[in-house]
Short mmCIF file of C-alpha atoms and ligand atoms in Angstrom, two decimals:
data_model
loop_
_atom_site.label_atom_id
_atom_site.label_comp_id
_atom_site.label_asym_id
_atom_site.label_seq_id
_atom_site.Cartn_x
_atom_site.Cartn_y
_atom_site.Cartn_z
CA UNK A 52 -46.11 -22.40 -60.62
CA UNK A 53 -49.63 -23.54 -61.23
CA UNK A 54 -52.14 -24.73 -58.72
CA UNK A 55 -50.78 -27.43 -56.48
CA UNK A 56 -52.64 -30.12 -54.64
CA UNK A 57 -51.06 -31.12 -51.45
CA UNK A 58 -53.42 -33.63 -50.30
CA UNK A 59 -51.33 -36.85 -50.11
CA UNK A 60 -54.58 -38.96 -50.10
CA UNK A 61 -54.76 -38.23 -53.92
CA UNK A 62 -52.34 -39.91 -56.33
CA UNK A 63 -48.96 -38.20 -56.46
CA UNK A 64 -48.34 -36.27 -59.62
CA UNK A 65 -45.63 -34.00 -60.57
CA UNK A 66 -46.84 -30.75 -62.17
CA UNK A 67 -44.44 -29.85 -64.70
CA UNK A 68 -46.07 -26.42 -65.31
CA UNK A 69 -44.15 -23.28 -66.46
CA UNK A 70 -41.90 -21.87 -63.90
CA UNK A 71 -42.32 -24.87 -61.47
CA UNK A 72 -39.33 -25.88 -59.45
CA UNK A 73 -39.15 -29.47 -60.03
CA UNK A 74 -36.72 -32.05 -61.12
CA UNK A 75 -35.23 -35.50 -60.94
CA UNK A 76 -32.16 -36.89 -59.38
CA UNK A 77 -30.70 -40.30 -59.06
CA UNK A 78 -27.74 -41.83 -57.26
CA UNK A 79 -26.22 -45.28 -57.05
CA UNK A 80 -24.40 -45.91 -53.79
CA UNK A 81 -22.58 -49.06 -52.59
CA UNK A 82 -22.72 -50.64 -49.26
CA UNK A 83 -19.51 -50.85 -47.06
CA UNK A 84 -17.89 -53.18 -44.69
CA UNK A 85 -16.17 -51.93 -41.69
CA UNK A 86 -12.67 -53.39 -40.88
CA UNK A 87 -12.52 -51.21 -37.67
CA UNK A 88 -15.94 -51.21 -36.17
CA UNK A 89 -18.18 -48.57 -34.99
CA UNK A 90 -20.05 -49.80 -31.98
CA UNK A 91 -21.42 -47.39 -29.42
CA UNK A 92 -22.85 -43.93 -30.19
CA UNK A 93 -23.64 -40.61 -28.42
CA UNK A 94 -26.57 -38.07 -28.75
CA UNK A 95 -26.86 -36.67 -32.25
CA UNK A 96 -25.61 -39.95 -34.12
CA UNK A 97 -22.08 -39.13 -33.11
CA UNK A 98 -19.86 -42.25 -32.90
CA UNK A 99 -18.20 -43.29 -29.68
CA UNK A 100 -15.07 -44.37 -31.62
CA UNK A 101 -13.45 -43.82 -34.91
CA UNK A 102 -13.91 -46.58 -37.62
CA UNK A 103 -12.53 -47.61 -40.90
CA UNK A 104 -14.37 -49.31 -43.82
CA UNK A 105 -13.76 -50.72 -47.33
CA UNK A 106 -16.54 -49.54 -49.87
CA UNK A 107 -17.95 -52.37 -51.91
CA UNK A 108 -18.90 -52.33 -55.60
CA UNK A 109 -21.61 -54.78 -56.60
CA UNK A 110 -23.75 -54.37 -53.44
CA UNK A 111 -25.59 -51.11 -54.06
CA UNK A 112 -28.81 -49.03 -53.77
CA UNK A 113 -30.06 -46.89 -56.59
CA UNK A 114 -32.41 -44.14 -55.50
CA UNK A 115 -34.28 -41.85 -57.81
CA UNK A 116 -36.20 -38.80 -56.47
CA UNK A 117 -38.60 -36.80 -58.54
CA UNK A 118 -39.33 -33.75 -56.70
CA UNK A 119 -41.29 -30.48 -56.76
CA UNK A 120 -40.58 -27.50 -54.59
CA UNK A 121 -43.77 -25.98 -53.27
CA UNK A 122 -43.42 -22.67 -51.50
CA UNK A 123 -46.66 -23.26 -49.48
CA UNK A 124 -45.68 -26.48 -48.00
CA UNK A 125 -44.62 -26.65 -44.30
CA UNK A 126 -43.48 -30.25 -44.01
CA UNK A 127 -42.14 -32.70 -46.72
CA UNK A 128 -44.50 -34.82 -48.65
CA UNK A 129 -43.02 -38.27 -49.34
CA UNK A 130 -44.18 -41.16 -51.45
CA UNK A 131 -42.14 -44.38 -51.85
CA UNK A 132 -41.89 -47.12 -54.54
CA UNK A 133 -39.47 -49.80 -53.28
CA UNK A 134 -39.00 -52.41 -56.04
CA UNK A 135 -37.89 -55.20 -53.84
CA UNK A 136 -40.35 -55.10 -51.03
CA UNK A 137 -38.48 -53.28 -48.32
CA UNK A 138 -40.49 -53.72 -45.12
CA UNK A 139 -42.83 -51.12 -43.90
CA UNK A 140 -40.74 -50.38 -40.84
CA UNK A 141 -37.90 -49.24 -43.30
CA UNK A 142 -40.39 -46.82 -44.98
CA UNK A 143 -41.35 -45.45 -41.63
CA UNK A 144 -37.65 -45.03 -40.79
CA UNK A 145 -36.85 -43.08 -43.87
CA UNK A 146 -39.85 -40.97 -43.56
CA UNK A 147 -38.83 -40.07 -39.91
CA UNK A 148 -35.35 -39.36 -41.20
CA UNK A 149 -36.44 -36.97 -43.90
CA UNK A 150 -38.64 -35.10 -41.45
CA UNK A 151 -35.77 -34.57 -39.13
CA UNK A 152 -33.60 -33.28 -41.86
CA UNK A 153 -35.47 -29.88 -41.86
CA UNK A 154 -32.96 -28.74 -39.20
CA UNK A 155 -30.03 -29.25 -41.51
CA UNK A 156 -31.63 -28.69 -44.92
CA UNK A 157 -34.65 -26.52 -44.28
CA UNK A 158 -35.69 -26.46 -47.87
CA UNK A 159 -36.72 -30.13 -47.57
CA UNK A 160 -39.91 -29.07 -45.72
CA UNK A 161 -41.18 -27.52 -48.90
CA UNK A 162 -40.48 -30.56 -51.17
CA UNK A 163 -42.89 -33.07 -52.50
CA UNK A 164 -41.14 -36.12 -53.49
CA UNK A 165 -41.51 -39.35 -55.08
CA UNK A 166 -38.60 -41.84 -53.93
CA UNK A 167 -37.91 -45.01 -55.99
CA UNK A 168 -35.27 -47.35 -54.59
CA UNK A 169 -33.89 -50.69 -55.25
CA UNK A 170 -31.08 -52.77 -54.05
CA UNK A 171 -28.86 -55.18 -56.17
CA UNK A 172 -28.46 -57.43 -53.19
CA UNK A 173 -31.03 -59.47 -51.08
CA UNK A 174 -32.35 -57.96 -47.88
CA UNK A 175 -30.62 -59.59 -44.77
CA UNK A 176 -27.81 -61.18 -46.67
CA UNK A 177 -25.24 -59.72 -44.32
CA UNK A 178 -24.74 -56.52 -46.46
CA UNK A 179 -25.49 -53.34 -44.70
CA UNK A 180 -28.56 -52.17 -46.74
CA UNK A 181 -29.15 -49.07 -44.48
CA UNK A 182 -25.54 -47.82 -45.35
CA UNK A 183 -26.23 -47.94 -49.18
CA UNK A 184 -29.82 -46.72 -48.74
CA UNK A 185 -29.04 -43.64 -46.69
CA UNK A 186 -26.00 -42.77 -48.70
CA UNK A 187 -27.93 -42.70 -51.91
CA UNK A 188 -30.77 -40.72 -50.24
CA UNK A 189 -28.39 -38.26 -48.82
CA UNK A 190 -26.64 -37.80 -52.15
CA UNK A 191 -29.99 -37.39 -53.84
CA UNK A 192 -30.83 -34.54 -51.31
CA UNK A 193 -27.58 -32.80 -51.90
CA UNK A 194 -28.23 -32.94 -55.65
CA UNK A 195 -31.72 -31.36 -55.16
CA UNK A 196 -30.24 -28.65 -52.98
CA UNK A 197 -27.78 -28.01 -55.66
CA UNK A 198 -30.43 -27.86 -58.49
CA UNK A 199 -32.58 -25.49 -56.35
CA UNK A 200 -29.87 -23.25 -54.98
CA UNK A 201 -26.85 -23.63 -57.25
CA UNK A 202 -24.75 -25.21 -54.53
CA UNK A 203 -25.05 -27.05 -51.15
CA UNK A 204 -25.36 -24.49 -48.38
CA UNK A 205 -23.04 -24.05 -45.31
CA UNK A 206 -19.37 -24.69 -44.95
CA UNK A 207 -19.18 -28.41 -46.09
CA UNK A 208 -18.55 -29.42 -49.55
CA UNK A 209 -20.95 -31.69 -51.56
CA UNK A 210 -19.65 -34.98 -50.32
CA UNK A 211 -19.00 -33.86 -46.85
CA UNK A 212 -22.58 -32.69 -46.65
CA UNK A 213 -23.84 -35.87 -48.23
CA UNK A 214 -21.88 -37.90 -45.62
CA UNK A 215 -23.10 -35.67 -42.79
CA UNK A 216 -26.65 -36.21 -43.90
CA UNK A 217 -26.29 -40.02 -44.46
CA UNK A 218 -24.82 -40.29 -40.93
CA UNK A 219 -28.09 -38.82 -39.56
CA UNK A 220 -29.97 -41.79 -41.19
CA UNK A 221 -27.46 -44.45 -40.18
CA UNK A 222 -24.02 -44.03 -38.80
CA UNK A 223 -22.27 -46.52 -41.12
CA UNK A 224 -23.91 -44.89 -44.19
CA UNK A 225 -21.62 -41.78 -43.93
CA UNK A 226 -18.77 -43.92 -45.07
CA UNK A 227 -20.47 -45.20 -48.15
CA UNK A 228 -20.32 -41.71 -49.75
CA UNK A 229 -16.70 -42.35 -50.84
CA UNK A 230 -15.09 -45.15 -52.54
CA UNK A 231 -11.88 -47.14 -51.37
CA UNK A 232 -11.07 -46.99 -47.63
CA UNK A 233 -12.95 -44.51 -45.58
CA UNK A 234 -12.31 -43.20 -42.19
CA UNK A 235 -15.15 -41.87 -39.91
CA UNK A 236 -14.70 -40.38 -36.51
CA UNK A 237 -11.89 -38.41 -34.87
CA UNK A 238 -8.52 -40.14 -34.72
CA UNK A 239 -5.09 -38.82 -33.82
CA UNK A 240 -3.88 -40.48 -36.96
CA UNK A 241 -5.45 -37.79 -39.27
CA UNK A 242 -6.08 -34.16 -38.26
CA UNK A 243 -8.99 -33.73 -40.76
CA UNK A 244 -10.97 -36.69 -39.57
CA UNK A 245 -14.37 -35.84 -38.14
CA UNK A 246 -17.28 -37.30 -36.14
CA UNK A 247 -19.69 -35.48 -38.36
CA UNK A 248 -18.76 -37.14 -41.53
CA UNK A 249 -16.62 -39.64 -43.25
CA UNK A 250 -13.26 -38.77 -45.09
CA UNK A 251 -11.59 -40.74 -47.84
CA UNK A 252 -8.45 -42.63 -46.68
CA UNK A 253 -5.94 -39.72 -46.73
CA UNK A 254 -2.82 -41.67 -47.35
CA UNK A 255 -1.21 -43.81 -50.08
CA UNK A 256 -2.54 -47.37 -50.19
CA UNK A 257 -0.04 -50.15 -50.63
CA UNK A 258 -0.68 -51.87 -54.01
CA UNK A 259 -1.47 -55.25 -52.42
CA UNK A 260 -4.27 -53.55 -50.58
CA UNK A 261 -5.66 -51.53 -53.29
CA UNK A 262 -7.66 -54.31 -54.98
CA UNK A 263 -9.42 -56.25 -52.20
CA UNK A 264 -12.20 -58.66 -52.55
CA UNK A 265 -14.96 -59.50 -50.17
CA UNK A 266 -16.81 -62.89 -50.53
CA UNK A 267 -19.84 -62.81 -48.36
CA UNK A 268 -20.98 -66.15 -47.08
CA UNK A 269 -24.62 -65.90 -46.30
CA UNK A 270 -25.06 -68.28 -43.19
CA UNK A 271 -28.57 -66.99 -42.58
CA UNK A 272 -30.80 -64.36 -44.01
CA UNK A 273 -33.11 -64.48 -41.05
CA UNK A 274 -33.83 -61.08 -39.51
CA UNK A 275 -31.65 -60.05 -36.69
CA UNK A 276 -32.96 -60.39 -33.17
CA UNK A 277 -31.06 -57.26 -31.95
CA UNK A 278 -30.76 -54.23 -34.26
CA UNK A 279 -27.42 -52.42 -34.64
CA UNK A 280 -29.12 -49.33 -33.06
CA UNK A 281 -30.11 -51.31 -30.01
CA UNK A 282 -26.67 -52.73 -29.75
CA UNK A 283 -25.01 -49.27 -29.81
CA UNK A 284 -27.29 -48.28 -26.86
CA UNK A 285 -25.93 -51.19 -24.89
CA UNK A 286 -22.32 -49.67 -25.03
CA UNK A 287 -23.49 -46.77 -22.87
CA UNK A 288 -23.28 -48.96 -19.57
CA UNK A 289 -21.12 -51.74 -20.99
CA UNK A 290 -18.49 -52.77 -18.19
CA UNK A 291 -15.84 -53.08 -21.06
CA UNK A 292 -16.64 -49.78 -22.80
CA UNK A 293 -13.31 -47.96 -21.82
CA UNK A 294 -11.24 -50.82 -22.71
CA UNK A 295 -12.88 -51.22 -26.01
CA UNK A 296 -12.34 -47.62 -26.86
CA UNK A 297 -8.68 -47.92 -26.17
CA UNK A 298 -8.49 -51.13 -28.18
CA UNK A 299 -10.28 -49.52 -31.15
CA UNK A 300 -8.04 -46.42 -31.16
CA UNK A 301 -4.99 -48.76 -31.15
CA UNK A 302 -6.48 -50.90 -33.86
CA UNK A 303 -7.22 -47.73 -35.84
CA UNK A 304 -3.66 -46.46 -35.64
CA UNK A 305 -2.29 -49.89 -36.54
CA UNK A 306 -4.56 -50.40 -39.48
CA UNK A 307 -3.92 -46.85 -40.91
CA UNK A 308 -0.19 -47.69 -40.87
CA UNK A 309 -0.77 -51.26 -42.27
CA UNK A 310 -2.86 -50.00 -45.22
CA UNK A 311 0.18 -47.98 -46.22
CA UNK A 312 2.86 -50.58 -45.56
CA UNK A 313 1.06 -53.60 -46.86
CA UNK A 314 1.86 -55.78 -43.89
CA UNK A 315 -0.59 -58.50 -44.62
CA UNK A 316 -0.08 -60.47 -41.43
CA UNK A 317 -0.87 -57.19 -39.43
CA UNK A 318 -3.98 -56.71 -41.57
CA UNK A 319 -5.39 -60.20 -40.92
CA UNK A 320 -4.69 -59.81 -37.19
CA UNK A 321 -6.45 -56.48 -36.76
CA UNK A 322 -9.38 -57.22 -38.97
CA UNK A 323 -10.29 -60.53 -37.22
CA UNK A 324 -9.55 -58.95 -33.84
CA UNK A 325 -12.26 -56.24 -34.53
CA UNK A 326 -14.80 -58.77 -35.70
CA UNK A 327 -14.26 -60.97 -32.54
CA UNK A 328 -14.23 -57.98 -30.22
CA UNK A 329 -17.44 -56.67 -31.70
CA UNK A 330 -19.34 -59.97 -31.01
CA UNK A 331 -17.61 -60.46 -27.73
CA UNK A 332 -19.07 -57.02 -26.73
CA UNK A 333 -22.59 -58.18 -27.76
CA UNK A 334 -22.09 -61.42 -25.75
CA UNK A 335 -21.09 -59.44 -22.62
CA UNK A 336 -23.67 -56.61 -22.93
CA UNK A 337 -26.44 -56.34 -20.42
CA UNK A 338 -28.74 -57.74 -21.85
CA UNK A 339 -26.48 -60.12 -23.67
CA UNK A 340 -27.16 -61.36 -27.18
CA UNK A 341 -25.57 -63.67 -29.67
CA UNK A 342 -25.80 -63.05 -33.29
CA UNK A 343 -23.30 -65.74 -34.31
CA UNK A 344 -24.62 -69.18 -35.61
CA UNK A 345 -22.93 -72.52 -35.16
CA UNK A 346 -22.16 -72.41 -38.95
CA UNK A 347 -20.45 -68.97 -38.41
CA UNK A 348 -17.97 -70.56 -36.07
CA UNK A 349 -17.30 -73.49 -38.32
CA UNK A 350 -16.45 -71.16 -41.18
CA UNK A 351 -14.25 -69.07 -38.97
CA UNK A 352 -12.16 -72.23 -37.98
CA UNK A 353 -12.00 -73.31 -41.62
CA UNK A 354 -10.68 -69.86 -42.72
CA UNK A 355 -8.11 -69.83 -40.06
CA UNK A 356 -7.05 -73.35 -40.91
CA UNK A 357 -6.97 -72.55 -44.66
CA UNK A 358 -4.73 -69.51 -44.04
CA UNK A 359 -2.21 -71.66 -42.02
CA UNK A 360 -2.15 -74.34 -44.70
CA UNK A 361 -2.07 -72.14 -47.83
CA UNK A 362 -0.26 -69.09 -46.56
CA UNK A 363 -2.74 -66.94 -48.34
CA UNK A 364 -3.57 -63.77 -46.35
CA UNK A 365 -7.37 -64.17 -46.33
CA UNK A 366 -9.15 -63.06 -43.16
CA UNK A 367 -12.82 -62.84 -41.95
CA UNK A 368 -14.86 -59.95 -40.61
CA UNK A 369 -18.40 -59.91 -39.37
CA UNK A 370 -21.09 -57.27 -39.33
CA UNK A 371 -23.69 -57.14 -36.71
CA UNK A 372 -24.94 -60.57 -37.87
CA UNK A 373 -23.95 -64.23 -38.54
CA UNK A 374 -22.67 -63.84 -42.03
CA UNK A 375 -19.06 -63.91 -42.77
CA UNK A 376 -17.15 -61.44 -45.06
CA UNK A 377 -13.94 -63.07 -46.38
CA UNK A 378 -11.32 -60.29 -47.26
CA UNK A 379 -8.32 -60.95 -49.48
CA UNK A 380 -6.14 -59.41 -52.08
CA UNK A 381 -7.42 -59.85 -55.69
CA UNK A 382 -4.52 -61.89 -56.59
CA UNK A 383 -5.67 -64.77 -54.58
CA UNK A 384 -9.19 -64.66 -56.01
CA UNK A 385 -9.11 -67.98 -57.98
CA UNK A 386 -7.57 -69.99 -54.99
CA UNK A 387 -10.01 -68.39 -52.42
CA UNK A 388 -13.10 -69.07 -54.64
CA UNK A 389 -12.05 -72.70 -55.03
CA UNK A 390 -11.69 -73.06 -51.28
CA UNK A 391 -15.02 -71.48 -50.76
CA UNK A 392 -16.68 -73.77 -53.29
CA UNK A 393 -15.09 -76.93 -51.94
CA UNK A 394 -15.19 -76.33 -48.18
CA UNK A 395 -17.47 -73.41 -47.24
CA UNK A 396 -20.57 -73.33 -49.38
CA UNK A 397 -21.91 -76.29 -47.36
CA UNK A 398 -22.27 -73.77 -44.43
CA UNK A 399 -24.20 -71.23 -46.34
CA UNK A 400 -27.99 -70.84 -46.68
CA UNK A 401 -28.98 -72.34 -49.97
CA UNK A 402 -25.17 -72.43 -50.82
CA UNK A 403 -25.47 -68.56 -51.24
CA UNK A 404 -22.17 -66.63 -51.63
CA UNK A 405 -21.93 -63.14 -52.95
CA UNK A 406 -18.64 -62.06 -54.38
CA UNK A 407 -17.92 -58.38 -54.22
CA UNK A 408 -14.93 -56.19 -54.20
CA UNK A 409 -13.56 -52.76 -53.34
CA UNK A 410 -15.20 -50.08 -55.33
CA UNK A 411 -14.90 -46.30 -56.46
CA UNK A 412 -17.84 -45.24 -54.45
CA UNK A 413 -21.26 -43.63 -55.59
CA UNK A 414 -22.09 -42.64 -59.08
CA UNK A 415 -24.62 -39.99 -59.90
CA UNK A 416 -27.11 -41.46 -62.52
CA UNK A 417 -29.24 -38.33 -63.21
C1 DP6 B 848 -21.25 -53.60 -36.62
O1 DP6 B 848 -24.49 -47.87 -38.85
O2 DP6 B 848 -26.18 -49.93 -38.68
O3 DP6 B 848 -21.82 -52.66 -38.85
O4 DP6 B 848 -26.02 -45.77 -36.73
O5 DP6 B 848 -27.78 -47.16 -35.56
O6 DP6 B 848 -27.82 -47.05 -37.97
P1 DP6 B 848 -26.98 -46.98 -36.77
O7 DP6 B 848 -25.96 -48.31 -36.90
P2 DP6 B 848 -25.18 -48.92 -38.00
O8 DP6 B 848 -24.13 -49.84 -37.22
C2 DP6 B 848 -23.25 -50.51 -37.91
C3 DP6 B 848 -22.43 -51.31 -36.89
C4 DP6 B 848 -21.44 -52.42 -37.56
C5 DP6 B 848 -20.07 -51.73 -37.58
C6 DP6 B 848 -19.86 -50.74 -38.70
O9 DP6 B 848 -20.35 -50.70 -39.77
O10 DP6 B 848 -18.82 -49.92 -38.42
#
């Protein structure tokens, strides 16, 4: 390797000299929507309860890292280029995240990297950008480790390790490493489930539930008043915590059975119960907070009414925000789109609806 300049005040440049350990990796990772919600965590980014999600398809982050391994470095050198103006605080969060990874992937402290990242969906649209962002980054780090060492180190396989590293950035990100339905957190329903990383849904999925759609109704794109991380902390002393953890274990077992049996009534019941419970927990925390907007409630009522009228098993779920995710089997797509267009767009900010569907998971681009 030639002479390296490690002064970050100077423009970042990859030196592609003879024998230099450098390279480029790139991953596309989708976001995911939880059907059984992770809410509450313990030291070390460990979840207080198991969760189950559906990985999306169109809403993704693409991250590319050009890197150089520099023996003399003692801490990672990071430069960012975010195409669609991610806030400064996000840059800081990512920087802090990477610096903390030296305990899990020590080689990172000797890497100079230039990270380029962009999302296909607007910020604050009710799609978890931290899930897709940290998943894409973690997959890139595993690819870098593989290029430098021939394989990822330790006992975990490539995707387990990517999921493990993604979790350290944002809990829900560990589920974005796989497509389809994903389980994160120990559950009696699957012996190989883990608090450390997500696992792909281990059983056969009923045909009705293999091709699910998620239409996201953007009620508000305003910044959340309380972050998910702050919300998780409020579960520590929540008066309903133990009842919630019992409820979530029951919902988890039921939903795992339902995904195999195709019981759509059961599916709707559990998914909506999880969304309502999540927001009820927020409203009964100390301090309490409300992320729902009047339009959210109007849409919820309309969806329930439409389901009664049409017999179509469409249900809603909510993230930690006011926007509605409408979940339904692909075969009902035309009817549900028509319903959204005629009765629901009026509640959306600028009439914005993002149509997405279940996907195969991340894709390596380079
Ligand atoms: C309501 O994964 O965003 O979306 O681990 O602090 O980054 P951190 O939290 P985050 O929380 C997600 C909460 C949720 C439910 C879920 O995705 O399971």
